[in-house]
Tab-separated table of C-alpha atoms in Angstrom:
chain	number	residue	atom	x	y	z
A	1	MET	CA	8.498	-12.468	5.580
A	2	LYS	CA	5.750	-13.888	3.403
A	3	LEU	CA	5.571	-13.284	-0.342
A	4	ALA	CA	2.162	-12.010	-1.432
A	5	ALA	CA	0.538	-10.132	-4.294
A	6	PHE	CA	-2.125	-7.432	-4.509
A	7	SER	CA	-5.233	-8.602	-6.378
A	8	ALA	CA	-5.477	-5.197	-8.098
A	9	CYS	CA	-2.482	-6.258	-10.210
A	10	LEU	CA	-4.861	-8.510	-12.157
A	11	PRO	CA	-7.954	-6.330	-12.624
A	12	HIS	CA	-9.394	-8.306	-15.524
A	13	ALA	CA	-9.121	-11.728	-13.878
A	14	SER	CA	-11.755	-13.301	-11.670
A	15	LEU	CA	-10.913	-14.094	-8.061
A	16	ALA	CA	-10.590	-17.776	-8.948
A	17	GLU	CA	-8.181	-16.889	-11.754
A	18	VAL	CA	-6.150	-14.672	-9.420
A	19	LEU	CA	-5.848	-17.484	-6.877
A	20	ASP	CA	-4.927	-20.009	-9.563
A	21	TYR	CA	-2.260	-17.635	-10.846
A	22	LEU	CA	-0.782	-17.111	-7.378
A	23	ALA	CA	-0.686	-20.832	-6.680
A	24	ALA	CA	0.947	-21.548	-10.045
A	25	ASN	CA	3.674	-19.004	-9.261
A	26	GLU	CA	4.169	-20.158	-5.655
A	27	ILE	CA	2.920	-16.883	-4.200
A	28	HIS	CA	1.171	-17.937	-1.018
A	29	GLY	CA	-0.211	-14.627	0.256
A	30	LEU	CA	-3.030	-12.452	-1.096
A	31	GLU	CA	-3.667	-8.771	-0.445
A	32	LEU	CA	-7.300	-8.563	-1.502
A	33	GLY	CA	-8.846	-5.354	-2.822
A	34	VAL	CA	-12.424	-5.022	-1.576
A	35	GLY	CA	-13.567	-1.470	-2.309
A	36	ALA	CA	-12.826	2.238	-2.942
A	37	TYR	CA	-10.052	2.698	-5.551
A	38	PRO	CA	-9.145	-1.028	-5.825
A	39	GLY	CA	-12.798	-1.726	-6.649
A	40	THR	CA	-14.901	-4.806	-6.021
A	41	ARG	CA	-13.941	-6.950	-9.004
A	42	HIS	CA	-12.519	-9.662	-6.753
A	43	ALA	CA	-14.443	-9.139	-3.505
A	44	ASN	CA	-16.892	-6.716	-1.930
A	45	ALA	CA	-16.272	-5.469	1.606
A	46	HIS	CA	-19.972	-5.022	2.338
A	47	GLU	CA	-20.804	-8.595	1.349
A	48	LEU	CA	-17.852	-9.969	3.291
A	49	ALA	CA	-18.880	-7.988	6.362
A	50	THR	CA	-22.501	-9.141	6.356
A	51	ARG	CA	-22.648	-12.578	4.726
A	52	ASN	CA	-21.101	-15.626	6.322
A	53	ASP	CA	-21.601	-17.693	3.150
A	54	THR	CA	-19.507	-15.177	1.175
A	55	ARG	CA	-16.752	-15.336	3.773
A	56	GLN	CA	-16.764	-19.125	3.822
A	57	SER	CA	-16.619	-19.273	0.039
A	58	LEU	CA	-13.596	-16.964	0.031
A	59	LYS	CA	-11.822	-18.965	2.725
A	60	GLN	CA	-12.454	-22.236	0.900
A	61	ALA	CA	-11.194	-20.813	-2.389
A	62	CYS	CA	-7.988	-19.621	-0.729
A	63	ASP	CA	-7.448	-22.805	1.279
A	64	ALA	CA	-7.887	-24.980	-1.801
A	65	ARG	CA	-4.897	-23.260	-3.409
A	66	GLY	CA	-2.702	-22.864	-0.350
A	67	VAL	CA	-3.090	-19.078	-0.344
A	68	SER	CA	-3.688	-17.056	2.823
A	69	LEU	CA	-5.223	-13.607	3.141
A	70	VAL	CA	-2.573	-11.220	4.474
A	71	ALA	CA	-4.633	-8.015	4.242
A	72	LEU	CA	-7.804	-6.439	2.899
A	73	SER	CA	-7.166	-3.295	0.864
A	74	CYS	CA	-9.503	-0.336	0.594
A	75	GLN	CA	-7.365	2.617	-0.466
A	76	GLY	CA	-9.674	5.577	-0.953
A	77	ASN	CA	-10.278	9.143	0.149
A	78	PRO	CA	-12.894	9.317	2.904
A	79	LEU	CA	-12.044	13.018	3.339
A	80	HIS	CA	-12.620	13.969	-0.296
A	81	PRO	CA	-14.291	17.378	-0.780
A	82	ASP	CA	-16.774	15.658	-3.101
A	83	THR	CA	-19.022	14.604	-0.244
A	84	ALA	CA	-20.697	11.780	-2.167
A	85	LEU	CA	-17.344	10.213	-3.024
A	86	ALA	CA	-16.078	10.710	0.531
A	87	ALA	CA	-19.176	9.027	1.957
A	88	ALA	CA	-18.840	6.072	-0.416
A	89	HIS	CA	-15.178	5.562	0.464
A	90	ASP	CA	-15.949	5.931	4.163
A	91	ARG	CA	-18.638	3.241	3.948
A	92	ASP	CA	-16.264	0.947	2.066
A	93	LEU	CA	-13.496	1.435	4.621
A	94	ARG	CA	-15.753	0.796	7.603
A	95	ALA	CA	-17.123	-2.337	5.941
A	96	THR	CA	-13.558	-3.464	5.202
A	97	ILE	CA	-12.636	-3.236	8.882
A	98	GLU	CA	-15.717	-5.248	9.858
A	99	ALA	CA	-14.992	-7.806	7.127
A	100	ALA	CA	-11.368	-8.192	8.198
A	101	SER	CA	-12.471	-8.901	11.747
A	102	ALA	CA	-15.048	-11.452	10.613
A	103	LEU	CA	-12.471	-13.158	8.375
A	104	GLU	CA	-9.755	-12.997	11.070
A	105	VAL	CA	-7.550	-11.056	8.664
A	106	PRO	CA	-5.294	-8.915	10.858
A	107	LEU	CA	-4.723	-5.927	8.602
A	108	VAL	CA	-6.541	-3.328	6.510
A	109	ILE	CA	-4.645	-1.163	4.005
A	110	ALA	CA	-5.890	2.388	3.402
A	111	PHE	CA	-4.932	5.892	2.329
A	112	SER	CA	-5.145	8.687	4.874
A	113	GLY	CA	-7.335	10.799	2.632
A	114	GLN	CA	-6.956	14.479	1.828
A	115	PRO	CA	-9.581	17.204	2.142
A	116	GLY	CA	-10.106	20.267	-0.035
A	117	SER	CA	-12.948	22.667	-0.687
A	118	GLY	CA	-15.657	23.305	-3.244
A	119	GLY	CA	-15.500	19.686	-4.349
A	120	VAL	CA	-11.838	20.070	-5.372
A	121	LEU	CA	-8.822	18.435	-3.719
A	122	ASN	CA	-6.052	20.584	-2.276
A	123	TRP	CA	-2.753	18.914	-1.355
A	124	PRO	CA	-0.465	21.534	0.227
A	125	VAL	CA	3.212	20.655	-0.185
A	126	ILE	CA	4.964	23.956	0.589
A	127	GLY	CA	5.096	26.207	3.638
A	128	TRP	CA	4.816	29.585	1.900
A	129	PRO	CA	2.751	31.572	1.011
A	130	GLN	CA	1.339	31.181	4.482
A	131	GLU	CA	-2.082	30.117	3.188
A	132	TYR	CA	-0.628	26.729	2.254
A	133	ALA	CA	0.764	26.130	5.726
A	134	ASP	CA	-2.515	27.278	7.262
A	135	HIS	CA	-4.525	24.918	5.063
A	136	TYR	CA	-2.132	22.091	5.941
A	137	GLU	CA	-2.660	22.548	9.681
A	138	HIS	CA	-6.395	23.050	9.218
A	139	SER	CA	-6.588	19.740	7.333
A	140	TRP	CA	-4.940	17.869	10.177
A	141	ARG	CA	-6.733	19.590	13.034
A	142	ASP	CA	-10.257	19.667	11.638
A	143	SER	CA	-10.399	16.702	9.246
A	144	LEU	CA	-7.692	14.090	9.461
A	145	ILE	CA	-7.270	13.498	13.192
A	146	PRO	CA	-10.994	13.734	14.106
A	147	TYR	CA	-11.812	11.244	11.351
A	148	TRP	CA	-9.153	8.665	12.118
A	149	GLN	CA	-9.125	8.582	15.919
A	150	PRO	CA	-12.511	6.846	16.392
A	151	LEU	CA	-12.010	4.640	13.331
A	152	VAL	CA	-8.670	3.343	14.588
A	153	GLU	CA	-10.254	2.688	17.977
A	154	ARG	CA	-13.065	0.719	16.318
A	155	ALA	CA	-10.513	-1.355	14.415
A	156	ARG	CA	-8.525	-1.964	17.603
A	157	ALA	CA	-11.654	-3.194	19.373
A	158	LEU	CA	-12.226	-5.642	16.510
A	159	GLY	CA	-8.639	-6.933	16.541
A	160	VAL	CA	-7.701	-5.312	13.225
A	161	LYS	CA	-4.726	-3.048	12.524
A	162	ILE	CA	-4.750	-0.276	9.912
A	163	ALA	CA	-1.761	0.317	7.624
A	164	ILE	CA	-1.774	3.710	5.927
A	165	GLU	CA	-0.033	3.691	2.559
A	166	MET	CA	2.275	6.703	2.388
A	167	HIS	CA	1.279	8.134	-0.984
A	168	GLY	CA	1.538	11.468	-2.749
A	169	GLY	CA	-1.682	13.438	-2.986
A	170	PHE	CA	-2.734	12.447	0.528
A	171	ALA	CA	-1.994	13.934	3.943
A	172	VAL	CA	0.087	10.912	4.967
A	173	HIS	CA	2.807	10.605	2.344
A	174	SER	CA	6.035	10.365	4.371
A	175	PRO	CA	7.444	8.890	7.586
A	176	ALA	CA	6.923	12.212	9.398
A	177	THR	CA	3.262	12.492	8.411
A	178	LEU	CA	2.681	8.821	9.238
A	179	ARG	CA	4.148	9.360	12.707
A	180	ARG	CA	1.986	12.427	13.211
A	181	LEU	CA	-1.193	10.460	12.571
A	182	ARG	CA	0.037	7.472	14.592
A	183	ASN	CA	0.877	9.726	17.536
A	184	ALA	CA	-2.666	11.083	17.422
A	185	CYS	CA	-4.379	7.706	16.986
A	186	GLY	CA	-2.185	5.200	18.792
A	187	PRO	CA	-0.101	2.144	17.857
A	188	ASN	CA	-2.954	0.302	16.144
A	189	LEU	CA	-2.259	2.519	13.125
A	190	GLY	CA	0.934	1.969	11.161
A	191	ALA	CA	2.515	2.198	7.735
A	192	ASN	CA	2.249	0.432	4.430
A	193	VAL	CA	5.692	1.077	2.950
A	194	ASP	CA	5.742	1.229	-0.851
A	195	PRO	CA	9.331	2.161	-1.800
A	196	SER	CA	8.247	3.614	-5.138
A	197	HIS	CA	6.163	6.346	-3.503
A	198	LEU	CA	9.063	7.276	-1.238
A	199	TRP	CA	11.769	7.344	-3.901
A	200	TRP	CA	10.009	9.889	-6.096
A	201	GLN	CA	9.837	12.179	-3.039
A	202	LEU	CA	13.605	11.635	-2.627
A	203	ILE	CA	13.071	9.635	0.573
A	204	ASP	CA	15.338	6.623	1.097
A	205	PRO	CA	13.018	3.660	1.832
A	206	ALA	CA	15.593	1.862	3.984
A	207	SER	CA	15.979	4.955	6.152
A	208	ALA	CA	12.196	5.369	6.310
A	209	ILE	CA	11.806	1.779	7.500
A	210	SER	CA	14.427	2.239	10.208
A	211	ARG	CA	12.788	5.480	11.352
A	212	LEU	CA	9.326	3.916	11.505
A	213	GLY	CA	10.423	0.737	13.286
A	214	ASP	CA	7.529	-1.299	14.614
A	215	ALA	CA	5.092	1.062	12.895
A	216	VAL	CA	5.779	-0.795	9.614
A	217	PHE	CA	2.781	-3.096	9.174
A	218	HIS	CA	2.913	-3.936	5.448
A	219	VAL	CA	5.263	-3.605	2.460
A	220	HIS	CA	4.599	-3.275	-1.252
A	221	LEU	CA	7.185	-4.463	-3.768
A	222	LYS	CA	7.278	-1.792	-6.477
A	223	ASP	CA	10.047	0.299	-8.011
A	224	VAL	CA	10.242	3.671	-9.739
A	225	ALA	CA	12.574	4.875	-12.489
A	226	PHE	CA	13.494	8.449	-13.385
A	227	ARG	CA	14.063	10.181	-16.721
A	228	PRO	CA	16.693	12.808	-15.851
A	229	ASP	CA	16.023	14.959	-18.911
A	230	VAL	CA	12.303	15.219	-18.134
A	231	LEU	CA	12.992	15.515	-14.410
A	232	ASN	CA	15.132	18.579	-15.048
A	233	ASP	CA	12.193	20.101	-16.903
A	234	THR	CA	9.221	19.207	-14.674
A	235	GLY	CA	10.691	18.299	-11.289
A	236	VAL	CA	9.291	15.469	-9.187
A	237	LEU	CA	5.836	17.079	-8.955
A	238	ASP	CA	4.938	15.834	-12.435
A	239	CYS	CA	1.207	15.934	-13.172
A	240	THR	CA	1.516	14.168	-16.527
A	241	PRO	CA	-1.042	11.307	-16.456
A	242	HIS	CA	0.499	7.912	-15.778
A	243	ALA	CA	-1.073	6.636	-18.994
A	244	ARG	CA	1.483	8.837	-20.806
A	245	MET	CA	4.364	7.026	-19.151
A	246	ASP	CA	6.907	7.953	-21.827
A	247	GLU	CA	6.421	11.660	-21.087
A	248	ARG	CA	6.776	11.482	-17.309
A	249	ALA	CA	9.787	12.431	-15.186
A	250	TRP	CA	9.320	9.223	-13.199
A	251	PHE	CA	7.295	6.065	-13.708
A	252	PHE	CA	6.539	2.844	-11.867
A	253	CYS	CA	8.314	-0.394	-12.756
A	254	PRO	CA	9.068	-3.834	-11.269
A	255	PRO	CA	11.687	-4.133	-8.513
A	256	GLY	CA	15.216	-4.036	-9.881
A	257	GLU	CA	14.361	-1.978	-12.957
A	258	GLY	CA	14.585	1.391	-11.229
A	259	HIS	CA	17.035	0.625	-8.417
A	260	ASP	CA	19.714	-2.045	-8.296
A	261	VAL	CA	19.972	-5.229	-6.271
A	262	THR	CA	22.212	-3.630	-3.662
A	263	THR	CA	19.655	-0.900	-3.003
A	264	TRP	CA	16.833	-3.411	-2.677
A	265	GLN	CA	19.011	-5.554	-0.433
A	266	GLY	CA	19.320	-2.523	1.819
A	267	ILE	CA	15.522	-2.406	2.090
A	268	ILE	CA	15.366	-6.089	3.070
A	269	ASP	CA	18.152	-5.535	5.593
A	270	ALA	CA	16.264	-2.592	7.085
A	271	LEU	CA	13.114	-4.699	7.402
A	272	GLN	CA	15.063	-7.413	9.164
A	273	GLY	CA	16.650	-4.803	11.387
A	274	ILE	CA	13.248	-3.787	12.774
A	275	GLY	CA	12.101	-7.404	13.128
A	276	TYR	CA	9.499	-7.156	10.373
A	277	GLY	CA	7.682	-10.453	9.803
A	278	GLY	CA	4.785	-9.370	7.611
A	279	ALA	CA	4.069	-9.620	3.916
A	280	LEU	CA	6.098	-8.484	0.933
A	281	SER	CA	3.200	-7.797	-1.401
A	282	ILE	CA	3.841	-7.456	-5.123
A	283	GLU	CA	2.095	-4.502	-6.745
A	284	HIS	CA	2.378	-3.812	-10.474
A	285	GLU	CA	1.630	-0.537	-12.248
A	286	GLY	CA	4.267	-0.719	-14.970
A	287	ARG	CA	4.354	-1.190	-18.713
A	288	ALA	CA	4.692	-4.977	-18.951
A	289	PRO	CA	1.648	-7.281	-18.824
A	290	ALA	CA	0.804	-7.953	-15.195
A	291	THR	CA	0.815	-11.731	-15.611
A	292	ASP	CA	4.439	-11.507	-16.744
A	293	ALA	CA	5.558	-8.820	-14.310
A	294	VAL	CA	4.140	-10.314	-11.108
A	295	ALA	CA	5.659	-13.728	-11.825
A	296	ALA	CA	8.982	-12.106	-12.722
A	297	THR	CA	8.963	-10.105	-9.490
A	298	ALA	CA	8.325	-13.275	-7.482
A	299	ARG	CA	11.327	-14.919	-9.147
A	300	TRP	CA	13.432	-11.804	-8.604
A	301	ILE	CA	12.745	-11.518	-4.880
A	302	ARG	CA	13.418	-15.245	-4.419
A	303	ALA	CA	16.728	-14.856	-6.250
A	304	LEU	CA	17.586	-11.975	-3.938
A	305	SER	CA	16.818	-14.193	-0.948
A	306	GLN	CA	18.973	-17.007	-2.345
A	307	ARG	CA	21.778	-14.545	-3.009
A	308	GLU	CA	21.707	-13.659	0.676
A	309	ARG	CA	21.702	-17.235	1.854
A	310	ARG	CA	24.827	-17.946	-0.193
A	311	GLY	CA	26.546	-15.265	1.872
A	312	VAL	CA	26.915	-12.735	-0.934
A	313	THR	CA	25.243	-10.090	1.245
A	314	ARG	CA	25.223	-9.325	4.921
A	315	THR	CA	22.114	-11.060	6.218
A	316	SER	CA	19.525	-13.582	5.178
A	317	ALA	CA	15.930	-12.877	4.198
A	318	ALA	CA	13.123	-15.376	4.422
A	319	THR	CA	10.396	-15.188	1.803
A	320	SER	CA	7.877	-17.951	1.400
């Protein structure tokens, strides 16, 4: 497994500064945001797809620092009921797939998207009243599957895989929903497993990884912590903005701050159990400054690996 970091962790840094930072902290993989929600601060999918000089410049910048591109990220909502936003995210995603092929980057990270009506999102999460279940099935039958089937086929033809990040607010948010889309689109579509987004849904990430097996294409390193008092008041479906972190029932944090070493070791063991050899990509959305948190996470995951190799735990992980 290769240690990487998501460029969106450092939104105020230039691409050169991001690469310098990764090299200085011995993080040798880069998940590069190129459009939609991650934005184009560090790279633009459309330019990468159409301009060889832009691609060569990116490759040279990475090579000079010993950093390799592990994925291009374009998490957005191409099914958004705001048709202008949906069209923009769709264009970004298609350009990202073309850019990944041109760069020989094997993987694109995306959200599944979620439709609605009247310009407003609608994420059904319960089966009754019946209207919710009907809308859920309608979303899959008429929006999700027809959109993704030809796009996944295009990516396959270009030698690029698509990893859908299982994320609340979108149709694919769990192992079951990921499998449903994969079954409809084929094995070129798989999962980006971010444990934090599974834990708040009360899904055990290690179990999810084992269930998904070779459908796991990418992994984010991010934790979540709960405030039991607030949780008992709001439940897990807490719509308090993340900017008001102190008021939320759950909030994102670096690995080890929400769940202990043994729990995280179980995730690494599960990844090894399915033969995963992809990236462990650090993502930071917590309170601490990103420059501190990303470096600390890199040290933490290396310490976990060393702990294994000393025989303290069952197996050995390889992060480089």
